[in-house]
Coordinates of C-alpha atoms in Angstrom, one line a residue:
X216 CA 109.0 -10.8 41.2
X217 CA 105.9 -8.6 41.9
X218 CA 103.7 -11.0 39.9
X219 CA 104.9 -14.0 42.0
X220 CA 104.5 -12.1 45.3
X221 CA 101.0 -11.0 44.3
X222 CA 100.0 -14.6 43.6
X223 CA 101.7 -16.4 46.5
X224 CA 101.2 -14.0 49.4
X225 CA 97.3 -14.4 49.3
X226 CA 97.7 -18.1 49.0
X227 CA 99.9 -18.2 52.2
X228 CA 97.5 -15.9 54.0
X229 CA 94.5 -18.2 53.3
X230 CA 96.5 -21.2 54.6
X231 CA 97.3 -19.2 57.7
X232 CA 93.6 -18.3 58.2
X233 CA 92.6 -22.0 58.0
X234 CA 95.3 -22.8 60.7
X235 CA 94.0 -20.0 62.9
X236 CA 90.4 -21.1 62.6
X237 CA 91.4 -24.7 63.6
X238 CA 93.7 -23.8 66.5
X239 CA 91.1 -21.4 68.0
X240 CA 88.3 -24.0 67.4
X241 CA 86.3 -21.3 65.6
X242 CA 85.5 -24.2 63.1
X243 CA 85.3 -27.5 64.8
X244 CA 86.3 -30.9 63.4
X245 CA 82.9 -31.9 62.2
X246 CA 82.5 -28.7 60.3
X247 CA 85.9 -29.2 58.7
X248 CA 85.0 -32.7 57.6
X249 CA 81.9 -31.4 55.8
X250 CA 83.8 -28.6 54.0
X251 CA 86.5 -31.1 53.1
X252 CA 83.9 -33.5 51.6
X253 CA 82.2 -30.8 49.6
X254 CA 85.5 -29.6 48.3
X255 CA 86.5 -33.1 47.2
X256 CA 83.3 -34.1 45.6
X257 CA 81.8 -30.8 44.3
X258 CA 84.1 -27.7 44.3
X259 CA 87.4 -29.1 42.9
X260 CA 85.6 -31.2 40.2
X261 CA 83.7 -28.1 39.1
X262 CA 87.0 -26.1 38.8
X263 CA 88.5 -28.9 36.7
X264 CA 85.5 -29.1 34.4
X265 CA 85.3 -25.3 34.0
X266 CA 89.0 -24.8 33.2
X267 CA 89.2 -27.7 30.8
X268 CA 85.9 -26.9 29.0
X269 CA 87.0 -23.3 28.4
X270 CA 90.6 -24.0 27.4
X271 CA 91.6 -22.5 24.0
X272 CA 93.7 -25.3 22.7
X273 CA 94.0 -24.0 19.1
X274 CA 95.9 -20.8 19.5
X275 CA 99.1 -21.9 21.1
X276 CA 101.8 -24.6 20.6
X277 CA 99.9 -27.4 22.3
X278 CA 102.3 -30.2 21.4
X279 CA 105.5 -28.3 22.4
X280 CA 104.3 -26.9 25.7
X281 CA 102.0 -29.8 26.6
X282 CA 104.6 -32.4 25.6
X283 CA 107.3 -30.7 27.7
X284 CA 105.1 -30.6 30.8
X285 CA 103.9 -34.2 30.3
X286 CA 107.4 -35.4 29.8
X287 CA 108.7 -33.7 32.9
X288 CA 105.8 -35.1 35.0
X289 CA 106.4 -38.7 33.7
X290 CA 110.1 -38.4 34.4
X291 CA 109.5 -37.1 37.9
X292 CA 106.9 -39.7 38.7
X293 CA 109.3 -42.4 37.5
X294 CA 112.1 -41.0 39.7
X295 CA 109.8 -41.0 42.7
X296 CA 108.7 -44.6 42.2
X297 CA 112.4 -45.6 41.8
X298 CA 113.2 -43.9 45.1
X299 CA 110.3 -45.6 46.9
X300 CA 112.3 -48.7 48.0
X301 CA 115.3 -46.6 49.1
X302 CA 113.1 -44.2 51.1
X303 CA 111.3 -47.1 52.8
X304 CA 114.6 -49.0 53.7
X305 CA 116.9 -46.1 54.7
X306 CA 114.6 -43.3 55.8
X307 CA 111.6 -45.3 57.2
X308 CA 109.2 -43.6 54.9
X309 CA 105.9 -45.6 55.0
X310 CA 103.4 -45.8 52.1
X311 CA 101.1 -43.0 53.2
X312 CA 104.0 -40.6 53.7
X313 CA 105.4 -41.6 50.2
X314 CA 102.1 -40.5 48.7
X315 CA 102.6 -37.0 50.1
X316 CA 106.2 -36.9 48.8
X317 CA 105.0 -38.0 45.4
X318 CA 102.1 -35.5 45.2
X319 CA 104.4 -32.7 46.5
X320 CA 107.0 -33.4 43.8
X321 CA 104.6 -33.7 40.9
X322 CA 101.3 -31.7 41.4
X323 CA 101.0 -28.0 40.6
X324 CA 99.0 -25.0 41.8
X325 CA 96.9 -24.0 38.9
X326 CA 95.7 -20.8 40.5
X327 CA 99.2 -19.4 41.1
X328 CA 100.2 -20.4 37.5
X329 CA 97.2 -18.6 36.0
X330 CA 97.8 -15.5 38.0
X331 CA 101.6 -15.2 37.3
X332 CA 101.3 -16.1 33.6
X333 CA 98.4 -13.7 33.1
X334 CA 100.2 -10.9 34.9
X335 CA 103.4 -11.3 32.9
X336 CA 102.1 -12.3 29.4
X337 CA 98.4 -11.4 29.3
X338 CA 96.0 -13.5 27.3
X339 CA 98.7 -15.6 25.6
X340 CA 100.0 -16.5 29.0
X341 CA 96.5 -17.6 30.1
X342 CA 96.0 -19.6 26.9
X343 CA 99.3 -21.4 27.5
X344 CA 98.3 -22.2 31.1
X345 CA 95.0 -23.6 29.7
X346 CA 97.2 -25.9 27.5
X347 CA 99.1 -26.9 30.7
X348 CA 95.8 -27.6 32.5
X349 CA 94.6 -29.9 29.6
X350 CA 98.0 -31.7 29.5
X351 CA 98.7 -32.0 33.2
X352 CA 95.5 -32.2 35.2
X353 CA 94.2 -35.6 33.8
X354 CA 97.7 -37.2 33.9
X355 CA 98.5 -35.9 37.5
X356 CA 95.2 -37.2 38.9
X357 CA 95.6 -40.6 37.2
X358 CA 99.1 -40.9 38.7
X359 CA 98.0 -39.7 42.1
X360 CA 95.1 -42.0 42.4
X361 CA 97.3 -44.9 41.3
X362 CA 99.9 -44.1 44.0
X363 CA 97.2 -44.0 46.6
X364 CA 95.8 -47.3 45.5
X365 CA 99.2 -48.9 45.5
X366 CA 100.9 -47.4 48.6
X367 CA 98.3 -45.9 51.0
X368 CA 98.0 -49.2 52.9
X369 CA 94.6 -50.3 51.8
X370 CA 93.7 -54.0 51.2
X371 CA 94.9 -55.3 47.8
X372 CA 92.3 -54.7 45.1
X373 CA 91.3 -56.7 42.1
X374 CA 91.7 -55.2 38.6
X375 CA 88.0 -54.5 38.5
X376 CA 88.1 -52.7 41.9
X377 CA 91.1 -50.6 40.7
X378 CA 89.3 -49.7 37.5
X379 CA 86.2 -48.7 39.5
X380 CA 88.3 -46.6 41.9
X381 CA 89.7 -44.6 38.9
X382 CA 86.3 -44.3 37.2
X383 CA 84.5 -43.0 40.4
X384 CA 87.2 -40.7 41.6
X385 CA 85.9 -37.1 41.3
X386 CA 89.3 -35.8 40.1
X387 CA 89.4 -38.4 37.3
X388 CA 85.8 -38.2 36.0
X389 CA 85.8 -34.4 36.1
X390 CA 88.9 -34.4 33.8
X391 CA 87.0 -36.6 31.3
X392 CA 83.9 -34.4 31.5
X393 CA 85.9 -31.2 31.0
X394 CA 87.8 -32.5 28.0
X395 CA 84.6 -33.9 26.4
X396 CA 82.9 -30.5 26.8
X397 CA 85.8 -28.8 25.2
X398 CA 86.1 -31.2 22.2
X399 CA 82.6 -32.5 21.5
X400 CA 80.0 -30.1 22.9
X401 CA 79.0 -26.6 21.8
X402 CA 79.4 -23.8 24.3
X403 CA 77.3 -24.4 27.4
X404 CA 74.3 -22.1 28.0
X405 CA 75.5 -19.1 30.0
X406 CA 73.5 -19.9 33.2
X407 CA 75.0 -23.4 33.3
X408 CA 78.5 -22.1 32.6
X409 CA 78.2 -19.5 35.3
X410 CA 77.0 -22.2 37.8
X411 CA 80.0 -24.4 37.1
X412 CA 82.3 -21.4 37.3
X413 CA 81.0 -20.2 40.7
X414 CA 81.2 -23.7 42.1
X415 CA 84.8 -24.0 40.9
X416 CA 85.8 -20.7 42.4
X417 CA 84.6 -21.9 45.8
X418 CA 87.5 -24.4 45.7
X419 CA 90.1 -21.7 45.6
X420 CA 89.7 -20.6 49.2
X421 CA 88.1 -23.8 50.6
X422 CA 91.0 -26.0 49.5
X423 CA 93.6 -23.7 51.1
X424 CA 91.6 -23.2 54.3
X425 CA 91.5 -27.0 54.7
X426 CA 95.3 -27.2 54.1
X427 CA 95.8 -24.6 56.9
X428 CA 93.5 -26.5 59.2
X429 CA 95.7 -29.6 58.9
X430 CA 98.9 -27.8 59.5
X431 CA 101.2 -28.6 62.4
X432 CA 103.5 -25.6 62.9
X433 CA 105.7 -27.5 65.3
X434 CA 106.6 -30.1 62.7
X435 CA 106.9 -27.5 59.9
X436 CA 109.6 -25.8 62.0
X437 CA 111.6 -29.0 61.9
X438 CA 111.4 -30.1 58.2
X439 CA 112.8 -33.6 57.5
X440 CA 113.9 -35.6 54.5
X441 CA 110.3 -35.9 53.0
X442 CA 109.8 -32.1 53.1
X443 CA 113.3 -31.4 51.6
X444 CA 113.1 -34.1 48.9
X445 CA 109.6 -33.2 47.7
X446 CA 110.3 -29.4 47.8
X447 CA 113.6 -29.7 45.9
X448 CA 112.1 -31.9 43.3
X449 CA 109.1 -29.6 42.7
X450 CA 110.6 -26.2 42.9
X451 CA 114.0 -26.9 41.3
X452 CA 114.2 -30.2 39.4
X453 CA 110.7 -30.0 37.8
X454 CA 111.3 -26.6 36.1
X455 CA 114.7 -27.8 34.8
X456 CA 113.1 -30.9 33.3
X457 CA 110.3 -28.9 31.7
X458 CA 112.7 -26.3 30.3
X459 CA 114.9 -29.0 28.8
X460 CA 112.0 -30.8 27.1
X461 CA 110.6 -27.4 25.9
X462 CA 114.0 -26.5 24.3
X463 CA 114.1 -29.9 22.6
X464 CA 110.6 -29.2 21.2
X465 CA 111.6 -25.8 19.8
X466 CA 109.6 -23.8 22.4
X467 CA 111.2 -20.4 23.1
X468 CA 110.5 -16.8 24.2
X469 CA 107.3 -16.1 26.2
X470 CA 106.0 -19.7 25.5
X471 CA 109.1 -21.1 27.2
X472 CA 108.7 -18.7 30.2
X473 CA 105.1 -19.8 30.7
X474 CA 106.2 -23.4 30.5
X475 CA 108.7 -22.8 33.3
X476 CA 106.0 -21.0 35.4
X477 CA 103.7 -24.0 35.1
X478 CA 106.5 -26.3 36.3
X479 CA 107.9 -24.1 39.1
X480 CA 104.7 -23.3 41.0
X481 CA 104.2 -25.0 44.4
X482 CA 102.1 -28.1 44.7
X483 CA 98.3 -27.9 44.9
X484 CA 95.8 -27.8 47.8
X485 CA 93.9 -30.5 46.0
X486 CA 96.7 -32.9 47.0
X487 CA 95.9 -32.4 50.7
X488 CA 92.2 -33.0 50.1
X489 CA 93.0 -36.2 48.1
X490 CA 95.3 -37.4 50.9
X491 CA 92.6 -36.9 53.5
X492 CA 90.0 -38.8 51.4
X493 CA 92.3 -41.7 50.2
X494 CA 94.3 -42.5 53.3
X495 CA 97.5 -40.6 52.7
X496 CA 99.7 -38.7 55.2
X497 CA 97.6 -35.5 55.2
X498 CA 99.6 -33.6 57.9
X499 CA 102.8 -34.2 56.0
X500 CA 101.0 -33.0 52.8
X501 CA 99.9 -29.8 54.5
X502 CA 103.4 -29.1 55.7
X503 CA 104.9 -29.7 52.2
X504 CA 102.4 -27.4 50.7
X505 CA 103.0 -24.6 53.1
X506 CA 106.8 -24.9 52.9
X507 CA 106.7 -24.9 49.1
X508 CA 104.5 -21.8 49.1
X509 CA 106.9 -19.9 51.2
X510 CA 110.0 -21.0 49.3
X511 CA 108.4 -20.4 45.9
X512 CA 108.5 -16.6 46.7
X513 CA 112.2 -16.8 46.0
X514 CA 112.5 -19.9 43.8
X515 CA 110.0 -19.0 41.1
X516 CA 111.6 -15.7 40.0
X517 CA 115.0 -17.5 40.1
X518 CA 113.8 -20.3 37.9
X519 CA 112.1 -18.0 35.4
X520 CA 115.3 -15.8 35.2
X521 CA 117.8 -18.7 34.9
X522 CA 115.8 -21.0 32.6
X523 CA 113.7 -18.6 30.5

């Protein structure tokens, strides 16, 4: 419980700081737009490249843990896509709002997972989260970009335009660069590695501040079906799916617990930045992120205890 609190309370406080800066107009709209663009194009890609390039994929059960997480993501994504017509017809959920529900149900907060797993299980926990990063980050970004292209209300695109959208998306190409550096390239020179690391660290606070800036407290006080569905799927159903797949793959002990941690963390601030840049319902995404961060204070220890 203490490890979860130590990771989630600072996350929530940074979101609150962003909200305070926006409501007091300490940072104006034009300044937020510049920070958001830099985070989307520079800071988050640097974080992805750094974490994937340095991931130690040879010391832990890559197939068992990675396969369990990939399986749970694909199953959850399929469930969300199946629910899309039902949500549109009976709950009046439009395309941009669906992208927020989808991201909230599938994405994960890498920073919280690293902090909790490292606190509980030391270097092995960190190595296992690195496996999770290698397995989940490329897949989640591919799925998210597809959902935005398909449902965010933009004009229909040709196959070539869709392919170009994938190839030029910062979240996609940074995954490819990070994995290539891990598998094909010797360790980077220390100044270059430090440069990428420092740029990536900037995304930790910047992404959460931007989430807070987009938060509407009045709507958060009256959560609706999109908030409830996305939060229940992410904080309850996702860890159950991951634990089930992990059991089937023979993963147990501390490795199983870290798998559950990776699946039970709240969604990621990157989802809000992506929603802002690609035409999603960004205010709804901010509300889902904040609600999940608060509820995860209780749900994460419960999931780790029950399933691990």
